[in-house]
C-alpha positions as protocol buffer text, in pm:
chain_id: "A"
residue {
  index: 1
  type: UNK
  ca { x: 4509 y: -6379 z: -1980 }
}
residue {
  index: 2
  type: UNK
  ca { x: 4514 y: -6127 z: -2269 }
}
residue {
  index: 3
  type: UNK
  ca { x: 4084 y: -6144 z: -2277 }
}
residue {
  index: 4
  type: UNK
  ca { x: 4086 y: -6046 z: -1885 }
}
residue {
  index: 5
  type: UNK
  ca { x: 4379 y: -5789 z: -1943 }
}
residue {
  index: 6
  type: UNK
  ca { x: 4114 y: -5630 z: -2228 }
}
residue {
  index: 7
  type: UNK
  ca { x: 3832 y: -5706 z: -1947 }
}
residue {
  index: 8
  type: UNK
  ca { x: 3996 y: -5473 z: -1741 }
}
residue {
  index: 9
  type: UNK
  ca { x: 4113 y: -5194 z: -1968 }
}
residue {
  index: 10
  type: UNK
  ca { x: 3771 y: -5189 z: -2082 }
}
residue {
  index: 11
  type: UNK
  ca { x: 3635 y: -5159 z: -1742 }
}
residue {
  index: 12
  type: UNK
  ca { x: 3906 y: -4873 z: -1623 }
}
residue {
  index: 13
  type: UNK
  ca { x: 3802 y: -4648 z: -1946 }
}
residue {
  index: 14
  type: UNK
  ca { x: 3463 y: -4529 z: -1908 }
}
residue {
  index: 15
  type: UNK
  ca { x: 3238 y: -4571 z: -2188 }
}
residue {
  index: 16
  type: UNK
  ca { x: 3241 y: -4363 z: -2506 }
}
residue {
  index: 17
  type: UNK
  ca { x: 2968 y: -4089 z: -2511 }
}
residue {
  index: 18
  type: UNK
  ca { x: 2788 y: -4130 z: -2861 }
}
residue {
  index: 19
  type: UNK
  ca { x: 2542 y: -3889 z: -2956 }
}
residue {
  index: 20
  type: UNK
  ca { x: 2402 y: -3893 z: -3238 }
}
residue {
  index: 21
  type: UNK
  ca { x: 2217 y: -3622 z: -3484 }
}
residue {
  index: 22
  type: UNK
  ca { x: 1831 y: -3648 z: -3317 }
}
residue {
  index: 23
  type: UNK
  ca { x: 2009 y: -3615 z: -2925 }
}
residue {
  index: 24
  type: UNK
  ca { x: 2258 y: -3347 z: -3084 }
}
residue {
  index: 25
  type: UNK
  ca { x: 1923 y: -3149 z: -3229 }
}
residue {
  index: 26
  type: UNK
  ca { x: 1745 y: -3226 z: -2901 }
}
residue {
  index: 27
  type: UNK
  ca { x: 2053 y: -3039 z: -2722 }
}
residue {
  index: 28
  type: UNK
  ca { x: 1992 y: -2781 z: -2966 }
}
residue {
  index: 29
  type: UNK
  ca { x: 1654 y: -2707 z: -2919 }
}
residue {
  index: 30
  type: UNK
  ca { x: 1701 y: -2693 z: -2537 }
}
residue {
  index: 31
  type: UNK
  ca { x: 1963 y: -2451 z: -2553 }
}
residue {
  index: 32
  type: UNK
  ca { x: 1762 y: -2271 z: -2797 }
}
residue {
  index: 33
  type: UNK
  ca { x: 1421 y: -2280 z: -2531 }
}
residue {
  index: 34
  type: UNK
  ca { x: 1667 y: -2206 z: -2225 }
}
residue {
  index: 35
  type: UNK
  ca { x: 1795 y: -1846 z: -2433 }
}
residue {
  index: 36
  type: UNK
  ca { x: 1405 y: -1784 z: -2511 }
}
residue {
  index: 37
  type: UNK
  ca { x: 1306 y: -1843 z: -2146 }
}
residue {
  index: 38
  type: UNK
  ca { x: 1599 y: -1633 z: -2044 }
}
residue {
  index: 39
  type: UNK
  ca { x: 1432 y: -1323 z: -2246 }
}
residue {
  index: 40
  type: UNK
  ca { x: 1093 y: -1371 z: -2104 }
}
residue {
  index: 41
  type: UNK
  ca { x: 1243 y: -1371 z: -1740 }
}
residue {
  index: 42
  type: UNK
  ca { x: 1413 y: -1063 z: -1822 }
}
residue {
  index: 43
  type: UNK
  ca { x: 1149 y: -913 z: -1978 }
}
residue {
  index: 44
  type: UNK
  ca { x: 898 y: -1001 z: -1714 }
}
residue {
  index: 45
  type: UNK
  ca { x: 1125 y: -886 z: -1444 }
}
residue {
  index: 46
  type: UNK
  ca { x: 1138 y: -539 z: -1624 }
}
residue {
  index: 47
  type: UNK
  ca { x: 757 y: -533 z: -1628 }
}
residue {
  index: 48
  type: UNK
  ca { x: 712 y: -644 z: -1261 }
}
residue {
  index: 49
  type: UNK
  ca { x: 943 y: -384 z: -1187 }
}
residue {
  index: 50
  type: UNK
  ca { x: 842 y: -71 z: -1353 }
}
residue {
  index: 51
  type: UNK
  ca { x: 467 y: -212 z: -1167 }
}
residue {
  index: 52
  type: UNK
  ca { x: 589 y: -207 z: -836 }
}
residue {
  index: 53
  type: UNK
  ca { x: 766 y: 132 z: -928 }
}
residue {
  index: 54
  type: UNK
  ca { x: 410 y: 297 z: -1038 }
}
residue {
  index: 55
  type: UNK
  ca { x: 302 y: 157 z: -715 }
}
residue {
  index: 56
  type: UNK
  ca { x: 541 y: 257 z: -489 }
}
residue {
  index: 57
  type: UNK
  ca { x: 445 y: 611 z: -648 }
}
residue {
  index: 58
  type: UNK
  ca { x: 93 y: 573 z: -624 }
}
residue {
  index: 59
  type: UNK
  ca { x: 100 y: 438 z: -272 }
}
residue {
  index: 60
  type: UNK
  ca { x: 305 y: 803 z: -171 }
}
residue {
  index: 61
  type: UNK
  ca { x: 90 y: 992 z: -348 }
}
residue {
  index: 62
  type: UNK
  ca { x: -186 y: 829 z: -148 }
}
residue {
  index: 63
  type: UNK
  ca { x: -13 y: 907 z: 171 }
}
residue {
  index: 64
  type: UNK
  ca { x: 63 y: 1244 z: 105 }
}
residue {
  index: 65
  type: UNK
  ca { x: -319 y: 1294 z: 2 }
}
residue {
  index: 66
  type: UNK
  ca { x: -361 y: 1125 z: 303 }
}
residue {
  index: 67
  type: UNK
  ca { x: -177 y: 1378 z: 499 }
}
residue {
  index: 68
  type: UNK
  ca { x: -349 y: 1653 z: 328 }
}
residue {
  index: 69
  type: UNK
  ca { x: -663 y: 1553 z: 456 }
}
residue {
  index: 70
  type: UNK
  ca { x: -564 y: 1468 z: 827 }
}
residue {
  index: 71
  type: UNK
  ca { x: -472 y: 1851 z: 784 }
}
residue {
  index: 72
  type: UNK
  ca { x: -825 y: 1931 z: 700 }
}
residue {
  index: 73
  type: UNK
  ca { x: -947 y: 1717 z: 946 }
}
residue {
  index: 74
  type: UNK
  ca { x: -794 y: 1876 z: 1204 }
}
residue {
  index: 75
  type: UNK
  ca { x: -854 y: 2208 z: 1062 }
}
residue {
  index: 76
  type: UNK
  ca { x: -1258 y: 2136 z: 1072 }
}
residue {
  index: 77
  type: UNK
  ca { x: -1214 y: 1983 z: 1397 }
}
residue {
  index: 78
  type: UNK
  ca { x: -1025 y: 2315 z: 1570 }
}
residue {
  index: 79
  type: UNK
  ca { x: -1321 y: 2527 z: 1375 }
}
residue {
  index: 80
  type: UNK
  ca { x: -1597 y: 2238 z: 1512 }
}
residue {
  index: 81
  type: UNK
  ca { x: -1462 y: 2292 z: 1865 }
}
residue {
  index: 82
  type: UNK
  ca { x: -1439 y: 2689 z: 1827 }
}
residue {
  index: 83
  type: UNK
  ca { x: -1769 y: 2689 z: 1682 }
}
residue {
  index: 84
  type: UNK
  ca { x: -1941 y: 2493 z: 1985 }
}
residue {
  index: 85
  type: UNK
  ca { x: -1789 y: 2733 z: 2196 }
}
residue {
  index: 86
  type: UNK
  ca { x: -1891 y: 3028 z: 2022 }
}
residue {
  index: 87
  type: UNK
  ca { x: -2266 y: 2840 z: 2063 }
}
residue {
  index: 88
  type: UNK
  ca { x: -2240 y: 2743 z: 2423 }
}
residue {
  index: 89
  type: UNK
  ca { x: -2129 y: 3139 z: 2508 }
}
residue {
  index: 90
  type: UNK
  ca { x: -2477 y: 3247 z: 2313 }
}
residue {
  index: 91
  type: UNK
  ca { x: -2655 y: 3060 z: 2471 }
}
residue {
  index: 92
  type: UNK
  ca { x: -2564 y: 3127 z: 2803 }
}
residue {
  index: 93
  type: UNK
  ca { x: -2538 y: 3498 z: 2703 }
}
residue {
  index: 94
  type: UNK
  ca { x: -2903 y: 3460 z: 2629 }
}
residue {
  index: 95
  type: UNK
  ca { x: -2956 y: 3274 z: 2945 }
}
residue {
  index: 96
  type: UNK
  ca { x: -2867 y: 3587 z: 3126 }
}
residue {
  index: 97
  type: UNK
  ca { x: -3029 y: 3816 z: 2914 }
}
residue {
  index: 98
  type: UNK
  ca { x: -3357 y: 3611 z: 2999 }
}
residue {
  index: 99
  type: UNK
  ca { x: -3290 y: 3600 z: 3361 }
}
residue {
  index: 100
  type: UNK
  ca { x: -3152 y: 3977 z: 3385 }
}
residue {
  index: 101
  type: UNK
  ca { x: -3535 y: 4047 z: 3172 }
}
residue {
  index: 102
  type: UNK
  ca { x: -3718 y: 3831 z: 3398 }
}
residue {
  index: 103
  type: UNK
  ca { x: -3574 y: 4061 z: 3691 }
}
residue {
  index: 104
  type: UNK
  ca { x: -3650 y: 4353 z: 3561 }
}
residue {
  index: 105
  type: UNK
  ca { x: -3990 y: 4217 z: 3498 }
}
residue {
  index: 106
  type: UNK
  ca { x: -4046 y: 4150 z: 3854 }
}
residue {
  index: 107
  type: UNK
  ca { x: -3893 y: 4451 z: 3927 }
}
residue {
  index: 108
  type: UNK
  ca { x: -4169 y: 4637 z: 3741 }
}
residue {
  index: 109
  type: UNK
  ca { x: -4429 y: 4439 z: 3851 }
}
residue {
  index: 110
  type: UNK
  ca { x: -4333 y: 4500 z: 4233 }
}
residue {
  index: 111
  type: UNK
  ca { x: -4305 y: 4868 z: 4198 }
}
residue {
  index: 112
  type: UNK
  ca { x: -4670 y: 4938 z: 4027 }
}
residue {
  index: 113
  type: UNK
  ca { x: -4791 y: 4691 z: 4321 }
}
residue {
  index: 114
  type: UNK
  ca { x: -4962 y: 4951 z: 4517 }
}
């Protein structure tokens, strides 16, 4: 009766945690690796974030260059399209002119028609 009383006891406490030096050193070094790796997250957070910072700048300086030059774009286009007008009056200016000379041409040429 006293054995299965002991039986019991011994089966209601759970066991005793041993740990000796080599797991204690083990525990050690992982809490020691853990800290390290800590750091190097850190650290490579801070690095991926001042990167996406000097992109984030870089990618509105693009755009605002890229405004700039839709600017100029449309500037050369307005002077393009001014321009072809400009040509398109000459040339029928000079379309006249030829006709109006052609005319008076004729007209010569019918009045020393005897």
């Amino acid at each position: 009766q006293q054995q299965q009383q002991q039986q019991q006891q011994q089966q209601a406490q759970p066991p005793a945690v041993v740990i000796g030096e080599q797991s204690l050193k083990d525990l050690s070094e992982l809490h020691t690796r853990c800290a390290e790796l800590k750091v190097e997250v850190k650290e490579r957070e801070g690095r991926e974030r001042l990167a996406l910072e000097q992109l984030a700048r870089h990618r509105d300086a693009v755009i605002h260059e890229m405004a700039g030059m839709e600017e100029q774009l449309q500037a050369l286009r307005d002077a393009n399209a001014e321009l072809e007008g400009l040509v398109l009056q000459q040339r029928l200016d000079m379309e006249s002119m030829r006709h109006d000379a052609e005319e008076r041409d004729l007209d010569l040429h019918h009045s020393y028609i005897p």
